[in-house]
């Protein structure tokens, strides 16, 4: 009993932190650009595919972990500069249609290039096998995923709270026009935030590509979960996204323990309750930065 | 121009250096035409008041200069160089700063963070600017780590002014309704700061105010705006002394 609870806790935290990596970008992009990026799941998926290619061609998982997210960042820059930028002044419906279209295009391109079959990123020997955590025998790779994603989230958190760049991001989320009138080129900030979100999603893609299967449906699969996270945490709130991601991760893991068939229902019910009780999300209104 | 002025802008320009020249601009919000053939001239070192009733187009005039709502027609020049069509951030780098209506401080950021953000766009070491600002606004010094949104209206106004002075050098400060919603004593403080900035730092000021008397007492020159058009252009003292014009244009008895 204790074993399975401990195992579920570890799994839940790992799932939560990787979800947080994806949700962080989605929520920051919304907070600053006012764009709901439906292509975010596709960026995560691209991270996994680029990771597969780099690891396959160069034979190094570590290079894949560094290069693939940067490649996703480049794709993100192209999306922001060439397709979103001309639409900022338009109705948000345009953003949704556009990013949804981009997601479908990326999925189509992936099937065209790599086919529909599943792949996996080969994990280095150092990270294979398992290790005992107390009474539980747990895969080393999963612990690695937990450690890397936690570290990244902590760094991003600190940067947002403390650095000049974080101040700029919080100020832009609050009043973009005022920021531009202070002499800051907000369009560069927008591109930066979009690329940053894309890179984080790419990291999550590589990390999960080593433990789950890499397939063309994974982008749309993850975006639903990520939206639940962002809605519960409060659209635009980084802190909210992290807490909500951990909550969702743990609920999913414990749910699998108690009632595996009802886990999805739990998640949607949680979202519905939050929406009814506090439509702005757990941290939506309080984090007016 | 509807009202005859004794010292038209063109005459003043011959004796002083023109800093900001707004020439025949037309500005729209979407489909609605807000400013009609509006021209203004501001000389270096002046305080110019732009007064008029609510909805006359005062804020739109500032937004046109700042590039936030660019004019559809006409030109705007600073130091003889055209600035219309530039992005707001480029206009700020040319020395035009803004203290917006309702102050618009970043409420979730601390006082220090608000100022750090403003200073970050300046060149080189900005620490001197910081110390100057804290010296001029001791209240802000006391409240460095307080969230800006929790401060009083007067303190937020000081922060909005301080923020406008950091970063690239400010040649001309556009102040939009700085006295709005402030207690009379705080309005006096704001007026003192505006005067000090002008006299001690040589900052040129374009002051938009509903509180016409306060603005005209401070200003060298005055423009009255009505329905998006300049209807009066004279030295401020002259307008202030003209009870009929004050009542007619501004409803001040």
Short mmCIF file of C-alpha atoms in Angstrom, two decimals:
data_model
loop_
_atom_site.label_atom_id
_atom_site.label_comp_id
_atom_site.label_asym_id
_atom_site.label_seq_id
_atom_site.Cartn_x
_atom_site.Cartn_y
_atom_site.Cartn_z
CA UNK A 1 0.00 0.00 0.00
CA UNK A 2 2.63 2.53 1.06
CA UNK A 3 4.69 1.43 -1.90
CA UNK A 4 2.00 2.16 -4.43
CA UNK A 5 1.19 5.51 -2.83
CA UNK A 6 4.85 6.53 -2.90
CA UNK A 7 5.15 5.37 -6.49
CA UNK A 8 2.01 7.30 -7.45
CA UNK A 9 3.33 10.39 -5.70
CA UNK A 10 6.59 10.28 -7.62
CA UNK A 11 4.73 9.68 -10.86
CA UNK A 12 2.28 12.47 -10.10
CA UNK A 13 5.05 14.95 -9.36
CA UNK A 14 6.88 13.98 -12.52
CA UNK A 15 3.74 14.30 -14.62
CA UNK A 16 2.95 17.60 -12.88
CA UNK A 17 6.35 19.16 -13.48
CA UNK A 18 6.43 18.19 -17.15
CA UNK A 19 2.90 19.53 -17.57
CA UNK A 20 4.07 22.70 -15.84
CA UNK A 21 6.79 23.10 -18.49
CA UNK A 22 4.17 23.06 -21.21
CA UNK A 23 1.54 25.04 -19.32
CA UNK A 24 4.08 27.74 -18.35
CA UNK A 25 4.54 28.72 -21.97
CA UNK A 26 0.84 28.58 -22.74
CA UNK A 27 -0.05 30.78 -19.78
CA UNK A 28 2.80 33.29 -20.29
CA UNK A 29 1.93 33.63 -23.96
CA UNK A 30 -1.67 34.26 -23.03
CA UNK A 31 -0.75 36.68 -20.24
CA UNK A 32 1.41 38.84 -22.47
CA UNK A 33 0.25 38.38 -26.05
CA UNK A 34 -3.42 37.75 -25.23
CA UNK A 35 -3.20 34.79 -27.57
CA UNK A 36 -4.54 31.34 -26.79
CA UNK A 37 -1.94 29.25 -28.53
CA UNK A 38 -3.57 26.08 -29.80
CA UNK A 39 -0.29 25.19 -31.50
CA UNK A 40 1.41 24.75 -28.15
CA UNK A 41 0.81 21.01 -28.09
CA UNK A 42 2.25 20.77 -31.59
CA UNK A 43 5.40 22.57 -30.40
CA UNK A 44 5.74 20.01 -27.61
CA UNK A 45 5.33 17.25 -30.21
CA UNK A 46 7.97 18.86 -32.45
CA UNK A 47 10.34 18.78 -29.48
CA UNK A 48 9.85 15.02 -29.25
CA UNK A 49 10.36 14.49 -33.01
CA UNK A 50 13.38 16.79 -33.25
CA UNK A 51 14.72 14.97 -30.19
CA UNK A 52 14.26 11.63 -31.96
CA UNK A 53 16.07 12.90 -35.05
CA UNK A 54 18.98 14.53 -33.22
CA UNK A 55 19.43 11.55 -30.91
CA UNK A 56 19.24 9.22 -33.92
CA UNK A 57 21.58 11.18 -36.21
CA UNK A 58 24.12 12.39 -33.69
CA UNK A 59 23.72 9.47 -31.34
CA UNK A 60 23.47 11.65 -28.25
CA UNK A 61 20.48 12.03 -26.00
CA UNK A 62 22.19 14.97 -24.30
CA UNK A 63 22.62 16.86 -27.54
CA UNK A 64 18.99 16.13 -28.33
CA UNK A 65 17.94 17.58 -24.98
CA UNK A 66 19.74 20.84 -25.81
CA UNK A 67 19.34 21.16 -29.58
CA UNK A 68 15.77 19.97 -30.10
CA UNK A 69 14.20 22.64 -27.84
CA UNK A 70 16.25 25.33 -29.59
CA UNK A 71 14.96 24.09 -32.93
CA UNK A 72 11.42 24.28 -31.56
CA UNK A 73 12.24 27.83 -30.46
CA UNK A 74 13.13 28.70 -34.06
CA UNK A 75 9.81 27.30 -35.27
CA UNK A 76 8.12 29.34 -32.53
CA UNK A 77 9.88 32.50 -33.70
CA UNK A 78 8.69 31.89 -37.25
CA UNK A 79 5.11 31.33 -36.10
CA UNK A 80 5.09 34.50 -34.02
CA UNK A 81 6.82 36.80 -36.48
CA UNK A 82 5.19 35.68 -39.70
CA UNK A 83 1.71 34.60 -38.71
CA UNK A 84 0.65 35.98 -35.32
CA UNK A 85 2.20 39.44 -35.47
CA UNK A 86 -0.05 40.71 -38.27
CA UNK A 87 -3.11 39.57 -36.33
CA UNK A 88 -2.58 41.12 -32.88
CA UNK A 89 -5.06 43.91 -33.45
CA UNK A 90 -7.75 41.49 -34.60
CA UNK A 91 -10.45 39.67 -32.72
CA UNK A 92 -9.06 36.78 -30.57
CA UNK A 93 -11.04 34.37 -32.74
CA UNK A 94 -8.42 34.96 -35.46
CA UNK A 95 -5.66 33.87 -33.07
CA UNK A 96 -7.51 30.69 -32.22
CA UNK A 97 -8.18 29.85 -35.86
CA UNK A 98 -4.63 30.64 -36.85
CA UNK A 99 -2.90 28.66 -34.09
CA UNK A 100 -5.30 25.77 -34.54
CA UNK A 101 -4.42 25.79 -38.24
CA UNK A 102 -0.70 25.86 -37.43
CA UNK A 103 -1.20 22.86 -35.13
CA UNK A 104 -2.87 20.91 -37.93
CA UNK A 105 -0.12 21.91 -40.37
CA UNK A 106 2.61 20.75 -38.00
CA UNK A 107 0.82 17.47 -37.42
CA UNK A 108 0.39 17.00 -41.18
CA UNK A 109 4.05 17.77 -41.82
CA UNK A 110 5.11 15.27 -39.16
CA UNK A 111 3.01 12.48 -40.70
CA UNK A 112 4.38 13.43 -44.12
CA UNK A 113 8.00 13.28 -42.97
CA UNK A 114 8.11 10.59 -40.28
CA UNK A 115 4.91 8.66 -40.94
CA UNK A 116 2.20 7.74 -38.49
CA UNK A 117 4.00 5.00 -36.57
CA UNK A 118 5.26 5.49 -33.02
CA UNK A 119 8.89 6.13 -32.20
CA UNK A 120 10.89 6.63 -29.06
CA UNK A 121 13.95 8.61 -28.08
CA UNK A 122 16.71 6.20 -27.02
CA UNK A 123 17.75 6.88 -23.45
CA UNK A 124 21.48 6.78 -22.53
CA UNK A 125 22.75 3.88 -20.40
CA UNK A 126 23.39 6.25 -17.53
CA UNK A 127 19.67 6.90 -17.23
CA UNK A 128 18.33 3.42 -17.92
CA UNK A 129 17.49 0.83 -15.35
CA UNK A 130 15.90 1.53 -12.03
CA UNK A 131 16.85 2.51 -8.56
CA UNK A 132 15.22 1.99 -5.20
CA UNK A 133 13.55 4.98 -3.63
CA UNK A 134 12.70 3.73 -0.16
CA UNK A 135 10.61 0.63 -0.71
CA UNK A 136 9.90 1.47 -4.36
CA UNK A 137 11.89 0.35 -7.35
CA UNK A 138 11.63 3.37 -9.66
CA UNK A 139 13.03 4.00 -13.18
CA UNK A 140 16.09 6.25 -13.14
CA UNK A 141 14.90 8.03 -16.27
CA UNK A 142 11.66 9.07 -14.60
CA UNK A 143 13.57 10.53 -11.69
CA UNK A 144 15.77 12.35 -14.18
CA UNK A 145 12.69 13.81 -15.88
CA UNK A 146 11.37 14.94 -12.50
CA UNK A 147 14.70 16.54 -11.57
CA UNK A 148 15.25 18.38 -14.86
CA UNK A 149 11.71 19.73 -15.11
CA UNK A 150 11.69 20.81 -11.46
CA UNK A 151 15.00 22.57 -11.88
CA UNK A 152 13.83 24.37 -15.00
CA UNK A 153 10.59 25.47 -13.40
CA UNK A 154 12.50 26.75 -10.38
CA UNK A 155 14.87 28.74 -12.60
CA UNK A 156 12.01 30.23 -14.60
CA UNK A 157 10.16 31.08 -11.39
CA UNK A 158 13.19 32.87 -9.97
CA UNK A 159 13.76 34.70 -13.23
CA UNK A 160 10.19 35.95 -13.32
CA UNK A 161 10.29 37.07 -9.69
CA UNK A 162 13.74 38.61 -9.61
CA UNK A 163 15.33 39.46 -12.94
CA UNK A 164 14.89 42.58 -15.05
CA UNK A 165 13.48 40.35 -17.74
CA UNK A 166 10.88 39.06 -15.29
CA UNK A 167 9.92 42.61 -14.35
CA UNK A 168 9.53 43.41 -18.02
CA UNK A 169 7.34 40.35 -18.56
CA UNK A 170 5.10 41.11 -15.60
CA UNK A 171 4.79 44.76 -16.61
CA UNK A 172 3.97 43.85 -20.21
CA UNK A 173 1.31 41.41 -19.06
CA UNK A 174 -0.23 44.25 -17.07
CA UNK A 175 -0.05 47.15 -19.55
CA UNK A 176 1.68 46.60 -22.87
CA UNK A 177 1.04 50.09 -24.15
CA UNK A 178 2.61 51.71 -21.11
CA UNK A 179 5.68 49.51 -21.50
CA UNK A 180 6.11 50.59 -25.11
CA UNK A 181 5.79 54.24 -24.07
CA UNK A 182 8.72 53.69 -21.68
CA UNK A 183 10.96 53.04 -24.67
CA UNK A 184 10.74 49.26 -24.91
CA UNK A 185 10.16 47.50 -28.22
CA UNK A 186 7.26 45.33 -27.14
CA UNK A 187 7.18 43.34 -30.37
CA UNK A 188 10.62 41.93 -29.45
CA UNK A 189 9.32 41.06 -26.00
CA UNK A 190 6.40 39.23 -27.63
CA UNK A 191 8.66 37.22 -29.89
CA UNK A 192 10.91 36.45 -26.93
CA UNK A 193 8.07 35.18 -24.79
CA UNK A 194 6.65 33.05 -27.59
CA UNK A 195 10.06 31.52 -28.30
CA UNK A 196 10.66 30.97 -24.60
CA UNK A 197 7.33 29.15 -24.26
CA UNK A 198 8.14 27.08 -27.34
CA UNK A 199 11.54 26.08 -25.95
CA UNK A 200 10.02 24.95 -22.64
CA UNK A 201 7.43 22.89 -24.54
CA UNK A 202 10.27 21.45 -26.62
CA UNK A 203 12.17 20.39 -23.49
CA UNK A 204 9.05 18.65 -22.23
CA UNK A 205 8.75 16.93 -25.61
CA UNK A 206 12.28 15.53 -25.47
CA UNK A 207 11.93 14.48 -21.82
CA UNK A 208 8.64 12.65 -22.36
CA UNK A 209 9.81 11.32 -25.73
CA UNK A 210 12.22 9.16 -23.79
CA UNK A 211 9.56 7.54 -21.67
CA UNK A 212 6.38 7.70 -23.72
CA UNK A 213 5.86 6.94 -27.37
CA UNK A 214 6.45 9.69 -29.90
CA UNK A 215 3.51 9.75 -32.30
CA UNK A 216 1.57 12.29 -34.39
CA UNK A 217 -1.39 12.41 -31.99
CA UNK A 218 0.61 13.47 -28.94
CA UNK A 219 0.24 17.19 -29.62
CA UNK A 220 -3.53 17.27 -29.49
CA UNK A 221 -3.44 14.77 -26.63
CA UNK A 222 -1.39 17.02 -24.38
CA UNK A 223 -3.13 20.30 -25.24
CA UNK A 224 -6.36 19.24 -23.50
CA UNK A 225 -4.54 18.45 -20.25
CA UNK A 226 -2.55 21.66 -20.55
CA UNK A 227 -5.67 23.74 -21.00
CA UNK A 228 -7.18 22.18 -17.90
CA UNK A 229 -4.03 23.15 -16.01
CA UNK A 230 -4.05 26.71 -17.28
CA UNK A 231 -7.76 27.21 -16.65
CA UNK A 232 -7.52 25.88 -13.10
CA UNK A 233 -4.38 27.90 -12.37
CA UNK A 234 -5.78 31.07 -13.91
CA UNK A 235 -5.02 32.13 -17.48
CA UNK A 236 -1.91 34.26 -17.50
CA UNK A 237 -0.60 33.23 -14.10
CA UNK A 238 2.73 31.38 -14.06
CA UNK A 239 2.46 30.50 -10.37
CA UNK A 240 -1.09 29.24 -10.93
CA UNK A 241 0.06 27.05 -13.83
CA UNK A 242 2.75 25.39 -11.71
CA UNK A 243 0.45 24.69 -8.77
CA UNK A 244 -2.37 23.48 -11.00
CA UNK A 245 0.01 21.25 -12.98
CA UNK A 246 1.18 19.58 -9.78
CA UNK A 247 -2.43 19.19 -8.68
CA UNK A 248 -3.43 17.61 -11.99
CA UNK A 249 -0.36 15.37 -12.00
CA UNK A 250 -1.07 14.07 -8.52
CA UNK A 251 -4.80 13.66 -9.11
CA UNK A 252 -4.05 11.71 -12.28
CA UNK A 253 -1.56 9.45 -10.51
CA UNK A 254 -3.69 8.83 -7.41
CA UNK A 255 -6.76 8.49 -9.59
CA UNK A 256 -5.06 5.70 -11.52
CA UNK A 257 -4.54 3.98 -8.20
CA UNK A 258 -8.13 4.27 -7.01
CA UNK A 259 -10.33 4.40 -10.09
CA UNK A 260 -8.33 4.34 -13.34
CA UNK A 261 -11.36 4.68 -15.58
CA UNK A 262 -12.60 7.81 -13.81
CA UNK A 263 -9.39 9.87 -13.86
CA UNK A 264 -10.32 12.00 -16.84
CA UNK A 265 -13.70 12.61 -15.30
CA UNK A 266 -11.98 13.85 -12.12
CA UNK A 267 -9.93 16.33 -14.12
CA UNK A 268 -12.85 17.79 -16.02
CA UNK A 269 -14.93 17.92 -12.84
CA UNK A 270 -12.14 19.83 -11.12
CA UNK A 271 -12.03 22.29 -13.98
CA UNK A 272 -15.80 22.71 -13.90
CA UNK A 273 -15.78 23.33 -10.15
CA UNK A 274 -13.01 25.93 -10.40
CA UNK A 275 -14.79 27.63 -13.27
CA UNK A 276 -18.00 27.82 -11.29
CA UNK A 277 -16.45 28.88 -7.99
CA UNK A 278 -13.71 31.17 -9.30
CA UNK A 279 -13.88 31.71 -13.05
CA UNK A 280 -10.56 33.55 -13.14
CA UNK A 281 -8.81 30.41 -11.86
CA UNK A 282 -7.02 29.82 -8.57
CA UNK A 283 -4.44 32.56 -9.22
CA UNK A 284 -6.06 34.46 -12.05
CA UNK A 285 -7.13 37.65 -10.36
CA UNK A 286 -4.74 37.81 -7.43
CA UNK A 287 -1.62 37.86 -9.57
CA UNK A 288 -2.35 41.17 -11.25
CA UNK A 289 1.25 41.92 -12.03
CA UNK B 1 -7.96 79.30 -35.98
CA UNK B 2 -11.10 80.70 -34.42
CA UNK B 3 -9.61 82.94 -31.81
CA UNK B 4 -7.14 85.64 -32.65
CA UNK B 5 -3.96 85.40 -30.72
CA UNK B 6 -1.63 88.25 -29.99
CA UNK B 7 1.46 86.06 -30.10
CA UNK B 8 0.88 83.36 -32.64
CA UNK B 9 3.08 80.34 -32.58
CA UNK B 10 4.98 81.50 -35.65
CA UNK B 11 6.13 84.68 -33.93
CA UNK B 12 7.31 82.91 -30.85
CA UNK B 13 9.22 80.46 -32.93
CA UNK B 14 11.34 83.25 -34.33
CA UNK B 15 12.62 84.20 -30.89
CA UNK B 16 12.90 80.77 -29.31
CA UNK B 17 13.87 77.29 -30.34
CA UNK B 18 10.93 75.17 -31.37
CA UNK B 19 11.08 71.76 -29.71
CA UNK B 20 7.86 70.12 -30.73
CA UNK B 21 5.81 70.99 -33.79
CA UNK B 22 2.46 69.41 -34.47
CA UNK B 23 1.31 70.46 -37.90
CA UNK B 24 -2.24 70.03 -39.19
CA UNK B 25 -2.87 66.55 -37.87
CA UNK B 26 -6.07 64.56 -38.26
CA UNK B 27 -6.45 61.63 -35.90
CA UNK B 28 -9.09 58.92 -35.87
CA UNK B 29 -10.20 56.24 -33.42
CA UNK B 30 -11.40 53.55 -35.77
CA UNK B 31 -13.99 55.34 -37.89
CA UNK B 32 -14.50 58.35 -35.66
CA UNK B 33 -12.63 61.49 -36.55
CA UNK B 34 -11.28 62.99 -33.30
CA UNK B 35 -8.71 65.67 -34.19
CA UNK B 36 -9.24 68.13 -37.03
CA UNK B 37 -6.33 69.97 -38.60
CA UNK B 38 -4.71 70.44 -35.23
CA UNK B 39 -1.45 72.37 -34.91
CA UNK B 40 0.63 73.10 -31.83
CA UNK B 41 4.05 74.54 -31.29
CA UNK B 42 6.10 74.13 -28.14
CA UNK B 43 9.38 75.93 -27.54
CA UNK B 44 12.24 74.48 -25.57
CA UNK B 45 11.93 75.28 -21.87
CA UNK B 46 8.25 76.24 -22.00
CA UNK B 47 5.32 74.95 -20.05
CA UNK B 48 2.39 74.72 -22.42
CA UNK B 49 -1.13 74.02 -21.19
CA UNK B 50 -3.65 72.22 -23.34
CA UNK B 51 -7.07 72.74 -21.82
CA UNK B 52 -10.63 72.07 -22.82
CA UNK B 53 -13.72 70.24 -21.77
CA UNK B 54 -14.05 66.50 -21.40
CA UNK B 55 -13.91 64.75 -24.76
CA UNK B 56 -12.37 67.70 -26.57
CA UNK B 57 -9.47 65.55 -27.78
CA UNK B 58 -6.74 66.48 -25.29
CA UNK B 59 -5.67 62.90 -24.55
CA UNK B 60 -5.87 62.02 -28.24
CA UNK B 61 -3.50 64.89 -28.99
CA UNK B 62 -0.95 63.43 -26.59
CA UNK B 63 -1.50 59.93 -27.97
CA UNK B 64 -0.90 61.25 -31.47
CA UNK B 65 2.43 62.78 -30.46
CA UNK B 66 3.45 59.58 -28.65
CA UNK B 67 2.69 57.37 -31.64
CA UNK B 68 0.09 55.42 -29.65
CA UNK B 69 -2.73 56.64 -31.89
CA UNK B 70 -0.82 57.88 -34.92
CA UNK B 71 -2.39 60.68 -36.93
CA UNK B 72 -3.78 59.76 -40.33
CA UNK B 73 -2.68 63.08 -41.81
CA UNK B 74 -0.32 65.88 -40.92
CA UNK B 75 3.18 65.84 -39.46
CA UNK B 76 4.77 65.90 -36.03
CA UNK B 77 8.37 66.95 -35.57
CA UNK B 78 10.73 67.13 -32.65
CA UNK B 79 13.77 69.38 -33.03
CA UNK B 80 12.87 69.64 -36.68
CA UNK B 81 13.00 65.87 -37.26
CA UNK B 82 9.75 64.17 -38.21
CA UNK B 83 8.59 61.62 -35.62
CA UNK B 84 5.15 60.73 -36.92
CA UNK B 85 5.04 57.13 -38.09
CA UNK B 86 7.64 56.03 -35.54
CA UNK B 87 6.81 53.36 -32.98
CA UNK B 88 6.06 54.59 -29.43
CA UNK B 89 9.32 53.13 -28.10
CA UNK B 90 11.32 55.02 -30.74
CA UNK B 91 9.52 58.23 -29.86
CA UNK B 92 10.43 57.76 -26.20
CA UNK B 93 14.06 57.35 -27.22
CA UNK B 94 13.86 60.75 -28.87
CA UNK B 95 13.20 62.34 -25.50
CA UNK B 96 9.41 62.46 -25.34
CA UNK B 97 8.04 61.04 -22.08
CA UNK B 98 4.52 60.45 -20.93
CA UNK B 99 2.68 60.55 -17.63
CA UNK B 100 -0.66 59.07 -18.61
CA UNK B 101 -4.11 59.76 -17.33
CA UNK B 102 -4.87 57.65 -14.24
CA UNK B 103 -1.08 57.20 -13.89
CA UNK B 104 -1.00 53.58 -15.05
CA UNK B 105 1.73 52.46 -12.71
CA UNK B 106 2.41 48.71 -12.75
CA UNK B 107 0.35 47.88 -9.68
CA UNK B 108 1.70 44.37 -9.08
CA UNK B 109 5.31 45.55 -9.25
CA UNK B 110 7.09 47.28 -6.40
CA UNK B 111 8.06 50.93 -6.62
CA UNK B 112 11.66 49.91 -7.23
CA UNK B 113 10.65 47.46 -9.97
CA UNK B 114 8.57 50.14 -11.70
CA UNK B 115 11.60 52.42 -11.71
CA UNK B 116 14.05 49.68 -12.71
CA UNK B 117 11.90 48.91 -15.74
CA UNK B 118 11.87 52.55 -16.80
CA UNK B 119 15.63 52.89 -16.25
CA UNK B 120 16.39 49.73 -18.21
CA UNK B 121 15.90 51.49 -21.55
CA UNK B 122 18.50 54.16 -20.82
CA UNK B 123 22.09 53.91 -21.93
CA UNK B 124 24.94 53.22 -19.56
CA UNK B 125 24.75 53.23 -15.80
CA UNK B 126 21.41 54.46 -14.56
CA UNK B 127 22.20 54.46 -10.85
CA UNK B 128 22.69 58.24 -10.74
CA UNK B 129 19.25 58.70 -12.21
CA UNK B 130 17.85 56.44 -9.52
CA UNK B 131 19.41 58.43 -6.71
CA UNK B 132 18.22 61.72 -8.24
CA UNK B 133 14.71 60.38 -8.45
CA UNK B 134 14.70 59.12 -4.87
CA UNK B 135 16.09 62.45 -3.72
CA UNK B 136 13.38 64.36 -5.52
CA UNK B 137 10.64 61.99 -4.35
CA UNK B 138 11.54 60.94 -0.79
CA UNK B 139 8.16 59.23 -0.44
CA UNK B 140 9.17 56.78 -3.14
CA UNK B 141 12.46 56.13 -1.38
CA UNK B 142 10.53 55.16 1.76
CA UNK B 143 8.31 52.85 -0.25
CA UNK B 144 10.81 51.17 -2.55
CA UNK B 145 9.62 47.66 -1.79
CA UNK B 146 5.90 48.42 -1.59
CA UNK B 147 3.62 47.23 -4.40
CA UNK B 148 2.76 50.30 -6.47
CA UNK B 149 -0.91 49.39 -6.59
CA UNK B 150 -1.26 49.73 -2.83
CA UNK B 151 -0.05 53.34 -2.71
CA UNK B 152 -2.23 56.45 -2.52
CA UNK B 153 -3.18 58.35 -5.68
CA UNK B 154 -0.68 61.11 -4.92
CA UNK B 155 2.16 58.64 -4.40
CA UNK B 156 1.26 56.82 -7.60
CA UNK B 157 1.35 60.16 -9.41
CA UNK B 158 4.86 60.80 -8.09
CA UNK B 159 5.87 57.32 -9.25
CA UNK B 160 4.39 57.91 -12.70
CA UNK B 161 6.38 61.15 -13.00
CA UNK B 162 9.56 59.56 -11.66
CA UNK B 163 9.16 56.67 -14.10
CA UNK B 164 8.85 59.09 -17.01
CA UNK B 165 12.12 60.80 -16.03
CA UNK B 166 14.24 57.62 -15.96
CA UNK B 167 15.59 55.88 -19.04
CA UNK B 168 16.51 57.96 -22.09
CA UNK B 169 16.91 61.67 -21.35
CA UNK B 170 13.56 63.46 -21.23
CA UNK B 171 13.36 66.68 -23.25
CA UNK B 172 9.62 67.09 -23.15
CA UNK B 173 7.20 65.62 -20.67
CA UNK B 174 3.57 65.09 -21.66
CA UNK B 175 1.43 65.15 -18.53
CA UNK B 176 -2.16 63.99 -18.83
CA UNK B 177 -4.47 65.15 -16.05
CA UNK B 178 -1.92 64.92 -13.25
CA UNK B 179 -4.28 66.53 -10.74
CA UNK B 180 -7.17 64.16 -11.43
CA UNK B 181 -8.59 62.56 -8.30
CA UNK B 182 -6.03 64.13 -5.97
CA UNK B 183 -6.68 66.12 -2.79
CA UNK B 184 -6.10 69.89 -3.23
CA UNK B 185 -2.92 69.84 -1.19
CA UNK B 186 -1.47 67.03 -3.30
CA UNK B 187 -2.43 68.94 -6.44
CA UNK B 188 -0.23 71.77 -5.13
CA UNK B 189 2.62 69.31 -4.61
CA UNK B 190 2.26 68.06 -8.18
CA UNK B 191 2.23 71.65 -9.45
CA UNK B 192 5.43 72.36 -7.49
CA UNK B 193 7.13 69.33 -9.00
CA UNK B 194 6.14 70.35 -12.51
CA UNK B 195 7.50 73.83 -11.93
CA UNK B 196 10.74 72.48 -10.44
CA UNK B 197 11.31 70.07 -13.29
CA UNK B 198 10.84 72.90 -15.72
CA UNK B 199 12.97 75.46 -13.92
CA UNK B 200 15.72 73.28 -12.47
CA UNK B 201 16.01 70.47 -15.01
CA UNK B 202 14.98 72.44 -18.06
CA UNK B 203 12.31 69.91 -18.99
CA UNK B 204 9.78 71.25 -21.46
CA UNK B 205 6.22 70.45 -20.44
CA UNK B 206 2.98 69.87 -22.26
CA UNK B 207 0.29 69.82 -19.61
CA UNK B 208 -3.20 68.53 -20.31
CA UNK B 209 -5.65 69.44 -17.57
CA UNK B 210 -9.31 69.57 -16.72
CA UNK B 211 -8.27 71.77 -13.84
CA UNK B 212 -7.71 74.73 -16.16
CA UNK B 213 -6.82 77.24 -13.49
CA UNK B 214 -4.07 75.10 -12.07
CA UNK B 215 -2.67 74.49 -15.55
CA UNK B 216 -2.84 78.09 -16.65
CA UNK B 217 -1.15 79.36 -13.50
CA UNK B 218 1.78 77.08 -14.25
CA UNK B 219 1.94 77.52 -17.98
CA UNK B 220 3.66 80.03 -20.23
CA UNK B 221 1.42 79.37 -23.18
CA UNK B 222 -2.06 77.96 -23.55
CA UNK B 223 -4.12 76.22 -26.18
CA UNK B 224 -7.83 75.57 -25.84
CA UNK B 225 -9.23 72.51 -27.55
CA UNK B 226 -12.89 72.15 -28.49
CA UNK B 227 -14.35 69.27 -30.48
CA UNK B 228 -10.93 68.26 -31.77
CA UNK B 229 -9.95 71.74 -32.94
CA UNK B 230 -7.73 74.43 -31.45
CA UNK B 231 -10.03 77.35 -30.73
CA UNK B 232 -7.70 79.54 -28.73
CA UNK B 233 -3.96 80.10 -28.65
CA UNK B 234 -2.41 82.74 -26.38
CA UNK B 235 -0.06 83.30 -23.45
CA UNK B 236 -1.52 81.48 -20.48
CA UNK B 237 -1.81 84.63 -18.36
CA UNK B 238 -3.84 86.28 -21.06
CA UNK B 239 -6.36 83.46 -21.17
CA UNK B 240 -6.50 83.32 -17.38
CA UNK B 241 -7.31 87.04 -17.26
CA UNK B 242 -9.99 86.79 -19.93
CA UNK B 243 -12.99 85.86 -17.82
CA UNK B 244 -15.24 85.66 -20.83
CA UNK B 245 -13.01 83.19 -22.67
CA UNK B 246 -12.50 81.16 -19.51
CA UNK B 247 -16.23 80.81 -19.06
CA UNK B 248 -17.02 80.30 -22.70
CA UNK B 249 -14.38 77.69 -23.41
CA UNK B 250 -13.91 76.04 -20.09
CA UNK B 251 -17.01 76.78 -18.02
CA UNK B 252 -14.84 78.40 -15.35
CA UNK B 253 -16.62 81.30 -13.62
#
